[in-house]
């Protein structure tokens, strides 16, 4: 009780403040997303995501080397194919954009851990995450294509597939396919808890994956639901997921915390494009301090329980973290 108990005693000295800090953020916690496309010497700025670009396969190794030099241990790849069709064939084409990018990166920087996003939305002509029939996504037929996609990524040299489609049973389908093809040691990072969020807008511009009609509420989670997150995560764990991801991060810190407390596995969180864009917009207007807000955002995600943070801030944060 006051005056005997004075919490400020541990705050006066900056050295002591660092010594008793409860949460530490490290560059090794960060994963940097990369957007890859076909073409020659392409480095196309993403207008709604300052500092981010869409790059062609022939120059992607340059970015990989920069990321590795900054100490960032991993990247996650998103592909923009040359052609799209109703079944998203470019996603599982052995000579597809992601497959070629993986080979380029692993050849240039073999130490960089390469994660690949596994979904069909960027490759389908309709922009939805699976096979369509009468305007509805067919869950079970989609699973075979997702498994083919994951296997093709790993054959190309990817270290870990990350299914983001939110189809029921996709982790089991991918795990079974990987094991059958001799990739039993390859881990899976599941987008286990992915909400139907308005924060994805800038990403969909970058990945050219906006649905041609409708939305994704039939498979992505309702932002109002909290208990359902534990159910989804538990199912993915049972099916063979090694890392559970929550997406988005900043508006779902409670969900990150819930998942971390419920399961004894690594938890990832995706600090998504809309969250990134808002910080940049506020800083450009002079309303907030970009670096301080960026680091506070990342620290809050780590404090909530995330072991890994997928973030477009990774390069800027790495420079500050040293």
mmCIF file of C-alpha atoms in Angstrom:
data_model
loop_
_atom_site.group_PDB
_atom_site.id
_atom_site.type_symbol
_atom_site.label_atom_id
_atom_site.label_comp_id
_atom_site.label_asym_id
_atom_site.label_seq_id
_atom_site.Cartn_x
_atom_site.Cartn_y
_atom_site.Cartn_z
ATOM 1 C CA UNK A 1 0.000 0.000 0.000
ATOM 2 C CA UNK A 2 1.088 3.566 -0.720
ATOM 3 C CA UNK A 3 3.482 5.069 0.377
ATOM 4 C CA UNK A 4 5.378 1.792 0.903
ATOM 5 C CA UNK A 5 4.423 0.404 -2.505
ATOM 6 C CA UNK A 6 5.604 2.730 -5.286
ATOM 7 C CA UNK A 7 5.600 1.153 -8.795
ATOM 8 C CA UNK A 8 7.337 4.255 -10.165
ATOM 9 C CA UNK A 9 10.574 3.142 -8.482
ATOM 10 C CA UNK A 10 11.050 0.698 -11.374
ATOM 11 C CA UNK A 11 10.458 3.402 -13.985
ATOM 12 C CA UNK A 12 12.838 6.218 -13.046
ATOM 13 C CA UNK A 13 16.014 4.672 -14.423
ATOM 14 C CA UNK A 14 16.102 3.744 -18.141
ATOM 15 C CA UNK A 15 18.508 0.851 -17.523
ATOM 16 C CA UNK A 16 16.215 -0.638 -14.898
ATOM 17 C CA UNK A 17 13.185 -0.100 -17.147
ATOM 18 C CA UNK A 18 14.874 -2.239 -19.812
ATOM 19 C CA UNK A 19 15.850 -4.874 -17.245
ATOM 20 C CA UNK A 20 12.289 -5.404 -15.995
ATOM 21 C CA UNK A 21 10.554 -5.119 -19.378
ATOM 22 C CA UNK A 22 8.030 -7.929 -19.705
ATOM 23 C CA UNK A 23 7.869 -8.160 -23.517
ATOM 24 C CA UNK A 24 10.780 -8.085 -25.932
ATOM 25 C CA UNK A 25 10.448 -7.653 -29.681
ATOM 26 C CA UNK A 26 13.191 -9.101 -31.864
ATOM 27 C CA UNK A 27 13.870 -9.039 -35.590
ATOM 28 C CA UNK A 28 13.717 -12.845 -35.433
ATOM 29 C CA UNK A 29 9.987 -12.549 -34.705
ATOM 30 C CA UNK A 30 9.324 -10.909 -38.084
ATOM 31 C CA UNK A 31 8.182 -12.313 -41.438
ATOM 32 C CA UNK A 32 8.147 -10.045 -44.498
ATOM 33 C CA UNK A 33 5.481 -10.493 -47.221
ATOM 34 C CA UNK A 34 6.552 -10.289 -50.867
ATOM 35 C CA UNK A 35 4.349 -9.903 -53.956
ATOM 36 C CA UNK A 36 5.695 -11.686 -57.025
ATOM 37 C CA UNK A 37 4.588 -11.522 -60.662
ATOM 38 C CA UNK A 38 5.782 -12.352 -64.175
ATOM 39 C CA UNK A 39 7.543 -9.907 -66.483
ATOM 40 C CA UNK A 40 11.007 -8.408 -66.730
ATOM 41 C CA UNK A 41 12.603 -6.050 -64.223
ATOM 42 C CA UNK A 42 9.224 -5.224 -62.658
ATOM 43 C CA UNK A 43 9.203 -3.217 -59.436
ATOM 44 C CA UNK A 44 5.716 -1.726 -59.364
ATOM 45 C CA UNK A 45 4.872 0.411 -56.293
ATOM 46 C CA UNK A 46 1.670 -0.484 -54.438
ATOM 47 C CA UNK A 47 -0.012 2.889 -54.028
ATOM 48 C CA UNK A 48 -2.016 2.050 -50.901
ATOM 49 C CA UNK A 49 0.974 0.370 -49.219
ATOM 50 C CA UNK A 50 3.877 2.864 -49.216
ATOM 51 C CA UNK A 51 7.260 1.190 -49.471
ATOM 52 C CA UNK A 52 5.842 -2.080 -50.824
ATOM 53 C CA UNK A 53 6.167 -3.228 -54.423
ATOM 54 C CA UNK A 54 5.101 -5.997 -56.752
ATOM 55 C CA UNK A 55 8.234 -7.568 -58.215
ATOM 56 C CA UNK A 56 8.936 -9.903 -61.100
ATOM 57 C CA UNK A 57 10.629 -13.238 -60.558
ATOM 58 C CA UNK A 58 13.850 -12.070 -62.222
ATOM 59 C CA UNK A 59 14.482 -9.404 -59.555
ATOM 60 C CA UNK A 60 12.972 -11.056 -56.476
ATOM 61 C CA UNK A 61 16.365 -12.356 -55.360
ATOM 62 C CA UNK A 62 17.527 -8.754 -54.846
ATOM 63 C CA UNK A 63 14.797 -8.209 -52.268
ATOM 64 C CA UNK A 64 15.541 -11.556 -50.654
ATOM 65 C CA UNK A 65 19.178 -10.575 -50.173
ATOM 66 C CA UNK A 66 18.209 -7.223 -48.632
ATOM 67 C CA UNK A 67 15.766 -8.895 -46.242
ATOM 68 C CA UNK A 68 18.346 -11.471 -45.189
ATOM 69 C CA UNK A 69 20.967 -8.751 -44.649
ATOM 70 C CA UNK A 70 18.578 -6.967 -42.268
ATOM 71 C CA UNK A 71 18.376 -10.122 -40.164
ATOM 72 C CA UNK A 72 14.757 -10.900 -41.037
ATOM 73 C CA UNK A 73 14.629 -14.716 -41.012
ATOM 74 C CA UNK A 74 11.647 -15.406 -43.272
ATOM 75 C CA UNK A 75 9.435 -14.206 -46.099
ATOM 76 C CA UNK A 76 5.962 -15.204 -47.230
ATOM 77 C CA UNK A 77 5.225 -15.121 -50.949
ATOM 78 C CA UNK A 78 2.040 -14.055 -52.746
ATOM 79 C CA UNK A 79 1.814 -14.589 -56.485
ATOM 80 C CA UNK A 80 0.138 -12.618 -59.258
ATOM 81 C CA UNK A 81 -0.035 -14.943 -62.270
ATOM 82 C CA UNK A 82 0.184 -14.101 -65.948
ATOM 83 C CA UNK A 83 -3.186 -15.724 -66.665
ATOM 84 C CA UNK A 84 -6.208 -16.645 -64.555
ATOM 85 C CA UNK A 85 -8.901 -19.282 -65.079
ATOM 86 C CA UNK A 86 -11.903 -20.711 -63.290
ATOM 87 C CA UNK A 87 -9.891 -23.375 -61.446
ATOM 88 C CA UNK A 88 -6.819 -21.296 -60.618
ATOM 89 C CA UNK A 89 -4.432 -23.567 -62.511
ATOM 90 C CA UNK A 90 -1.575 -21.099 -62.082
ATOM 91 C CA UNK A 91 -1.532 -21.857 -58.365
ATOM 92 C CA UNK A 92 -0.335 -25.442 -58.822
ATOM 93 C CA UNK A 93 1.548 -25.078 -62.120
ATOM 94 C CA UNK A 94 5.094 -26.442 -61.553
ATOM 95 C CA UNK A 95 6.363 -23.493 -63.600
ATOM 96 C CA UNK A 96 4.048 -20.979 -61.902
ATOM 97 C CA UNK A 97 5.063 -17.623 -60.521
ATOM 98 C CA UNK A 98 5.481 -18.775 -56.912
ATOM 99 C CA UNK A 99 7.275 -21.952 -57.874
ATOM 100 C CA UNK A 100 9.771 -19.992 -59.960
ATOM 101 C CA UNK A 101 10.190 -17.330 -57.279
ATOM 102 C CA UNK A 102 10.906 -19.940 -54.618
ATOM 103 C CA UNK A 103 13.679 -21.428 -56.759
ATOM 104 C CA UNK A 104 15.212 -18.002 -57.385
ATOM 105 C CA UNK A 105 15.183 -17.055 -53.707
ATOM 106 C CA UNK A 106 16.519 -20.371 -52.416
ATOM 107 C CA UNK A 107 19.301 -20.276 -55.016
ATOM 108 C CA UNK A 108 20.309 -16.719 -54.067
ATOM 109 C CA UNK A 109 19.765 -16.887 -50.297
ATOM 110 C CA UNK A 110 19.417 -20.531 -49.189
ATOM 111 C CA UNK A 111 19.398 -19.496 -45.515
ATOM 112 C CA UNK A 112 16.223 -17.426 -45.899
ATOM 113 C CA UNK A 113 13.161 -19.340 -44.712
ATOM 114 C CA UNK A 114 10.541 -19.264 -47.474
ATOM 115 C CA UNK A 115 6.844 -19.557 -46.630
ATOM 116 C CA UNK A 116 4.230 -19.687 -49.376
ATOM 117 C CA UNK A 117 0.631 -18.570 -49.175
ATOM 118 C CA UNK A 118 -1.648 -21.382 -50.346
ATOM 119 C CA UNK A 119 -4.927 -20.167 -51.787
ATOM 120 C CA UNK A 120 -6.624 -19.944 -55.192
ATOM 121 C CA UNK A 121 -8.089 -16.423 -55.046
ATOM 122 C CA UNK A 122 -5.136 -14.756 -56.780
ATOM 123 C CA UNK A 123 -5.287 -17.319 -59.606
ATOM 124 C CA UNK A 124 -9.014 -17.667 -60.320
ATOM 125 C CA UNK A 125 -10.774 -15.538 -62.905
ATOM 126 C CA UNK A 126 -13.624 -14.959 -60.421
ATOM 127 C CA UNK A 127 -11.348 -14.028 -57.507
ATOM 128 C CA UNK A 128 -12.806 -16.551 -55.077
ATOM 129 C CA UNK A 129 -10.831 -19.025 -52.982
ATOM 130 C CA UNK A 130 -12.080 -22.240 -54.558
ATOM 131 C CA UNK A 131 -14.019 -23.962 -57.308
ATOM 132 C CA UNK A 132 -17.347 -22.305 -58.020
ATOM 133 C CA UNK A 133 -20.670 -23.857 -58.994
ATOM 134 C CA UNK A 134 -23.798 -21.754 -59.325
ATOM 135 C CA UNK A 135 -22.095 -18.943 -57.435
ATOM 136 C CA UNK A 136 -21.165 -21.173 -54.467
ATOM 137 C CA UNK A 137 -17.674 -22.299 -53.422
ATOM 138 C CA UNK A 138 -17.415 -26.082 -53.419
ATOM 139 C CA UNK A 139 -15.423 -26.967 -50.309
ATOM 140 C CA UNK A 140 -14.336 -30.560 -50.888
ATOM 141 C CA UNK A 141 -13.331 -30.347 -54.588
ATOM 142 C CA UNK A 142 -11.240 -27.299 -53.685
ATOM 143 C CA UNK A 143 -9.185 -29.301 -51.171
ATOM 144 C CA UNK A 144 -7.496 -31.376 -53.866
ATOM 145 C CA UNK A 145 -6.304 -28.236 -55.664
ATOM 146 C CA UNK A 146 -5.021 -26.674 -52.447
ATOM 147 C CA UNK A 147 -3.054 -29.829 -51.676
ATOM 148 C CA UNK A 148 -1.598 -29.844 -55.215
ATOM 149 C CA UNK A 149 -0.586 -26.220 -54.749
ATOM 150 C CA UNK A 150 1.177 -26.858 -51.440
ATOM 151 C CA UNK A 151 3.054 -29.884 -52.808
ATOM 152 C CA UNK A 152 4.170 -27.917 -55.887
ATOM 153 C CA UNK A 153 5.526 -25.151 -53.653
ATOM 154 C CA UNK A 154 7.482 -27.577 -51.506
ATOM 155 C CA UNK A 155 8.861 -29.399 -54.549
ATOM 156 C CA UNK A 156 10.162 -26.042 -55.743
ATOM 157 C CA UNK A 157 12.010 -25.606 -52.435
ATOM 158 C CA UNK A 158 9.556 -23.838 -50.107
ATOM 159 C CA UNK A 159 10.187 -24.429 -46.420
ATOM 160 C CA UNK A 160 6.582 -24.131 -45.229
ATOM 161 C CA UNK A 161 3.165 -23.782 -46.893
ATOM 162 C CA UNK A 162 0.579 -21.527 -45.256
ATOM 163 C CA UNK A 163 -3.020 -22.272 -46.305
ATOM 164 C CA UNK A 164 -5.134 -19.107 -46.121
ATOM 165 C CA UNK A 165 -8.322 -20.202 -47.896
ATOM 166 C CA UNK A 166 -10.374 -21.186 -44.817
ATOM 167 C CA UNK A 167 -11.898 -24.240 -46.481
ATOM 168 C CA UNK A 168 -12.896 -26.918 -43.988
ATOM 169 C CA UNK A 169 -10.379 -29.785 -43.944
ATOM 170 C CA UNK A 170 -7.635 -28.100 -45.912
ATOM 171 C CA UNK A 171 -4.901 -28.670 -43.328
ATOM 172 C CA UNK A 172 -5.587 -32.412 -43.245
ATOM 173 C CA UNK A 173 -5.674 -32.537 -47.041
ATOM 174 C CA UNK A 174 -2.335 -30.713 -47.327
ATOM 175 C CA UNK A 175 -0.728 -32.726 -44.519
ATOM 176 C CA UNK A 176 -1.783 -35.991 -46.132
ATOM 177 C CA UNK A 177 -0.510 -34.916 -49.550
ATOM 178 C CA UNK A 178 2.836 -33.734 -48.186
ATOM 179 C CA UNK A 179 3.357 -36.952 -46.239
ATOM 180 C CA UNK A 180 2.411 -39.080 -49.248
ATOM 181 C CA UNK A 181 4.911 -37.216 -51.431
ATOM 182 C CA UNK A 182 7.751 -37.698 -48.946
ATOM 183 C CA UNK A 183 7.584 -34.292 -47.263
ATOM 184 C CA UNK A 184 6.645 -35.426 -43.762
ATOM 185 C CA UNK A 185 9.216 -33.079 -42.190
ATOM 186 C CA UNK A 186 7.722 -29.950 -43.805
ATOM 187 C CA UNK A 187 5.674 -27.895 -41.285
ATOM 188 C CA UNK A 188 2.365 -26.159 -41.995
ATOM 189 C CA UNK A 189 1.485 -22.674 -40.791
ATOM 190 C CA UNK A 190 -2.276 -22.492 -40.888
ATOM 191 C CA UNK A 191 -4.299 -19.308 -41.235
ATOM 192 C CA UNK A 192 -6.387 -20.956 -38.539
ATOM 193 C CA UNK A 193 -8.344 -17.890 -37.447
ATOM 194 C CA UNK A 194 -8.952 -15.620 -40.426
ATOM 195 C CA UNK A 195 -11.698 -13.051 -40.120
ATOM 196 C CA UNK A 196 -13.771 -11.515 -42.892
ATOM 197 C CA UNK A 197 -12.190 -8.126 -42.381
ATOM 198 C CA UNK A 198 -12.374 -4.713 -44.021
ATOM 199 C CA UNK A 199 -8.650 -4.302 -43.280
ATOM 200 C CA UNK A 200 -7.670 -6.402 -46.324
ATOM 201 C CA UNK A 201 -8.448 -3.718 -48.916
ATOM 202 C CA UNK A 202 -4.895 -2.627 -49.855
ATOM 203 C CA UNK A 203 -3.738 -6.267 -50.050
ATOM 204 C CA UNK A 204 -6.467 -7.149 -52.518
ATOM 205 C CA UNK A 205 -5.298 -4.282 -54.704
ATOM 206 C CA UNK A 206 -1.733 -5.559 -54.536
ATOM 207 C CA UNK A 207 -2.584 -9.231 -55.081
ATOM 208 C CA UNK A 208 -5.318 -8.503 -57.635
ATOM 209 C CA UNK A 209 -7.582 -10.863 -55.690
ATOM 210 C CA UNK A 210 -10.775 -8.868 -55.153
ATOM 211 C CA UNK A 211 -13.794 -11.141 -55.793
ATOM 212 C CA UNK A 212 -15.548 -10.417 -59.095
ATOM 213 C CA UNK A 213 -18.840 -10.678 -57.202
ATOM 214 C CA UNK A 214 -20.041 -11.301 -53.654
ATOM 215 C CA UNK A 215 -17.715 -11.597 -50.680
ATOM 216 C CA UNK A 216 -15.878 -14.182 -48.566
ATOM 217 C CA UNK A 217 -18.188 -14.289 -45.584
ATOM 218 C CA UNK A 218 -19.207 -17.886 -46.330
ATOM 219 C CA UNK A 219 -15.767 -19.128 -45.263
ATOM 220 C CA UNK A 220 -13.911 -16.350 -43.418
ATOM 221 C CA UNK A 221 -14.971 -15.759 -39.821
ATOM 222 C CA UNK A 222 -17.466 -13.235 -38.497
ATOM 223 C CA UNK A 223 -15.549 -10.436 -36.699
ATOM 224 C CA UNK A 224 -18.136 -10.609 -33.899
ATOM 225 C CA UNK A 225 -17.135 -14.175 -32.947
ATOM 226 C CA UNK A 226 -14.556 -14.963 -30.305
ATOM 227 C CA UNK A 227 -15.262 -18.510 -29.085
ATOM 228 C CA UNK A 228 -15.324 -19.762 -32.662
ATOM 229 C CA UNK A 229 -11.639 -18.877 -32.978
ATOM 230 C CA UNK A 230 -10.687 -21.574 -30.476
ATOM 231 C CA UNK A 231 -12.823 -24.111 -32.344
ATOM 232 C CA UNK A 232 -11.153 -23.284 -35.666
ATOM 233 C CA UNK A 233 -7.662 -23.404 -34.164
ATOM 234 C CA UNK A 234 -8.338 -26.713 -32.420
ATOM 235 C CA UNK A 235 -9.532 -28.314 -35.658
ATOM 236 C CA UNK A 236 -6.439 -27.176 -37.554
ATOM 237 C CA UNK A 237 -4.160 -28.469 -34.807
ATOM 238 C CA UNK A 238 -5.880 -31.846 -34.862
ATOM 239 C CA UNK A 239 -5.493 -31.961 -38.650
ATOM 240 C CA UNK A 240 -1.741 -31.381 -38.430
ATOM 241 C CA UNK A 241 -1.002 -27.662 -38.288
ATOM 242 C CA UNK A 242 2.324 -26.828 -36.630
ATOM 243 C CA UNK A 243 1.833 -23.049 -36.294
ATOM 244 C CA UNK A 244 -1.510 -21.280 -35.819
ATOM 245 C CA UNK A 245 -2.084 -17.853 -37.335
ATOM 246 C CA UNK A 246 -4.577 -15.143 -36.402
ATOM 247 C CA UNK A 247 -5.475 -12.591 -39.090
ATOM 248 C CA UNK A 248 -5.816 -9.589 -38.813
ATOM 249 C CA UNK A 249 -3.713 -8.767 -35.762
ATOM 250 C CA UNK A 250 -4.268 -5.283 -34.390
ATOM 251 C CA UNK A 251 -8.058 -5.400 -34.072
ATOM 252 C CA UNK A 252 -7.913 -9.001 -32.833
ATOM 253 C CA UNK A 253 -5.369 -8.848 -30.013
ATOM 254 C CA UNK A 254 -7.864 -10.558 -27.724
ATOM 255 C CA UNK A 255 -8.067 -13.475 -30.160
ATOM 256 C CA UNK A 256 -4.278 -13.782 -30.338
ATOM 257 C CA UNK A 257 -4.213 -13.916 -26.552
ATOM 258 C CA UNK A 258 -6.999 -16.516 -26.421
ATOM 259 C CA UNK A 259 -5.305 -18.789 -28.946
ATOM 260 C CA UNK A 260 -1.926 -18.497 -27.235
ATOM 261 C CA UNK A 261 -3.389 -19.424 -23.856
ATOM 262 C CA UNK A 262 -5.407 -22.317 -25.250
ATOM 263 C CA UNK A 263 -2.708 -24.140 -27.223
ATOM 264 C CA UNK A 264 0.907 -25.023 -26.531
ATOM 265 C CA UNK A 265 2.148 -24.271 -30.061
ATOM 266 C CA UNK A 266 3.726 -21.273 -31.797
ATOM 267 C CA UNK A 267 1.233 -18.555 -32.722
ATOM 268 C CA UNK A 268 1.624 -16.176 -35.658
ATOM 269 C CA UNK A 269 -0.303 -12.968 -36.295
ATOM 270 C CA UNK A 270 -0.705 -11.093 -39.562
ATOM 271 C CA UNK A 271 -0.368 -7.314 -39.201
ATOM 272 C CA UNK A 272 -2.391 -6.747 -42.365
ATOM 273 C CA UNK A 273 -2.305 -4.194 -45.151
ATOM 274 C CA UNK A 274 -5.061 -1.926 -43.832
ATOM 275 C CA UNK A 275 -3.346 -1.658 -40.454
ATOM 276 C CA UNK A 276 -0.094 -0.808 -42.216
ATOM 277 C CA UNK A 277 -1.721 1.737 -44.535
ATOM 278 C CA UNK A 278 -3.434 3.575 -41.668
ATOM 279 C CA UNK A 279 -0.145 4.168 -39.871
ATOM 280 C CA UNK A 280 1.445 5.504 -43.044
ATOM 281 C CA UNK A 281 -1.553 7.746 -43.761
ATOM 282 C CA UNK A 282 -1.532 9.201 -40.255
ATOM 283 C CA UNK A 283 2.206 9.804 -40.398
ATOM 284 C CA UNK A 284 1.963 11.463 -43.813
ATOM 285 C CA UNK A 285 -0.594 13.886 -42.414
ATOM 286 C CA UNK A 286 1.727 14.638 -39.500
ATOM 287 C CA UNK A 287 -0.751 13.360 -36.943
ATOM 288 C CA UNK A 288 1.398 10.533 -35.533
ATOM 289 C CA UNK A 289 5.074 9.589 -35.277
ATOM 290 C CA UNK A 290 5.588 6.791 -37.816
ATOM 291 C CA UNK A 291 8.446 4.933 -36.127
ATOM 292 C CA UNK A 292 7.035 5.150 -32.601
ATOM 293 C CA UNK A 293 3.553 4.025 -33.635
ATOM 294 C CA UNK A 294 4.966 1.234 -35.806
ATOM 295 C CA UNK A 295 7.011 -0.167 -32.934
ATOM 296 C CA UNK A 296 4.111 0.184 -30.491
ATOM 297 C CA UNK A 297 1.835 -1.720 -32.879
ATOM 298 C CA UNK A 298 4.343 -4.556 -33.255
ATOM 299 C CA UNK A 299 5.035 -4.668 -29.521
ATOM 300 C CA UNK A 300 1.308 -4.907 -28.779
ATOM 301 C CA UNK A 301 0.985 -7.893 -31.112
ATOM 302 C CA UNK A 302 3.933 -9.613 -29.442
ATOM 303 C CA UNK A 303 2.571 -8.760 -25.983
ATOM 304 C CA UNK A 304 -0.779 -10.321 -26.874
ATOM 305 C CA UNK A 305 0.988 -13.634 -27.451
ATOM 306 C CA UNK A 306 2.245 -13.791 -31.029
ATOM 307 C CA UNK A 307 5.562 -15.563 -31.477
ATOM 308 C CA UNK A 308 5.755 -14.613 -35.153
ATOM 309 C CA UNK A 309 4.504 -11.425 -36.811
ATOM 310 C CA UNK A 310 3.859 -11.180 -40.526
ATOM 311 C CA UNK A 311 4.195 -7.480 -41.240
ATOM 312 C CA UNK A 312 4.955 -5.004 -44.008
ATOM 313 C CA UNK A 313 6.784 -3.008 -41.322
ATOM 314 C CA UNK A 314 9.427 -5.741 -41.052
ATOM 315 C CA UNK A 315 12.218 -3.941 -42.919
ATOM 316 C CA UNK A 316 11.724 -0.620 -41.160
ATOM 317 C CA UNK A 317 11.391 -2.329 -37.794
ATOM 318 C CA UNK A 318 14.505 -4.431 -38.401
ATOM 319 C CA UNK A 319 16.560 -1.293 -38.979
ATOM 320 C CA UNK A 320 15.459 0.076 -35.589
ATOM 321 C CA UNK A 321 15.873 -3.209 -33.755
ATOM 322 C CA UNK A 322 19.385 -3.611 -35.150
#
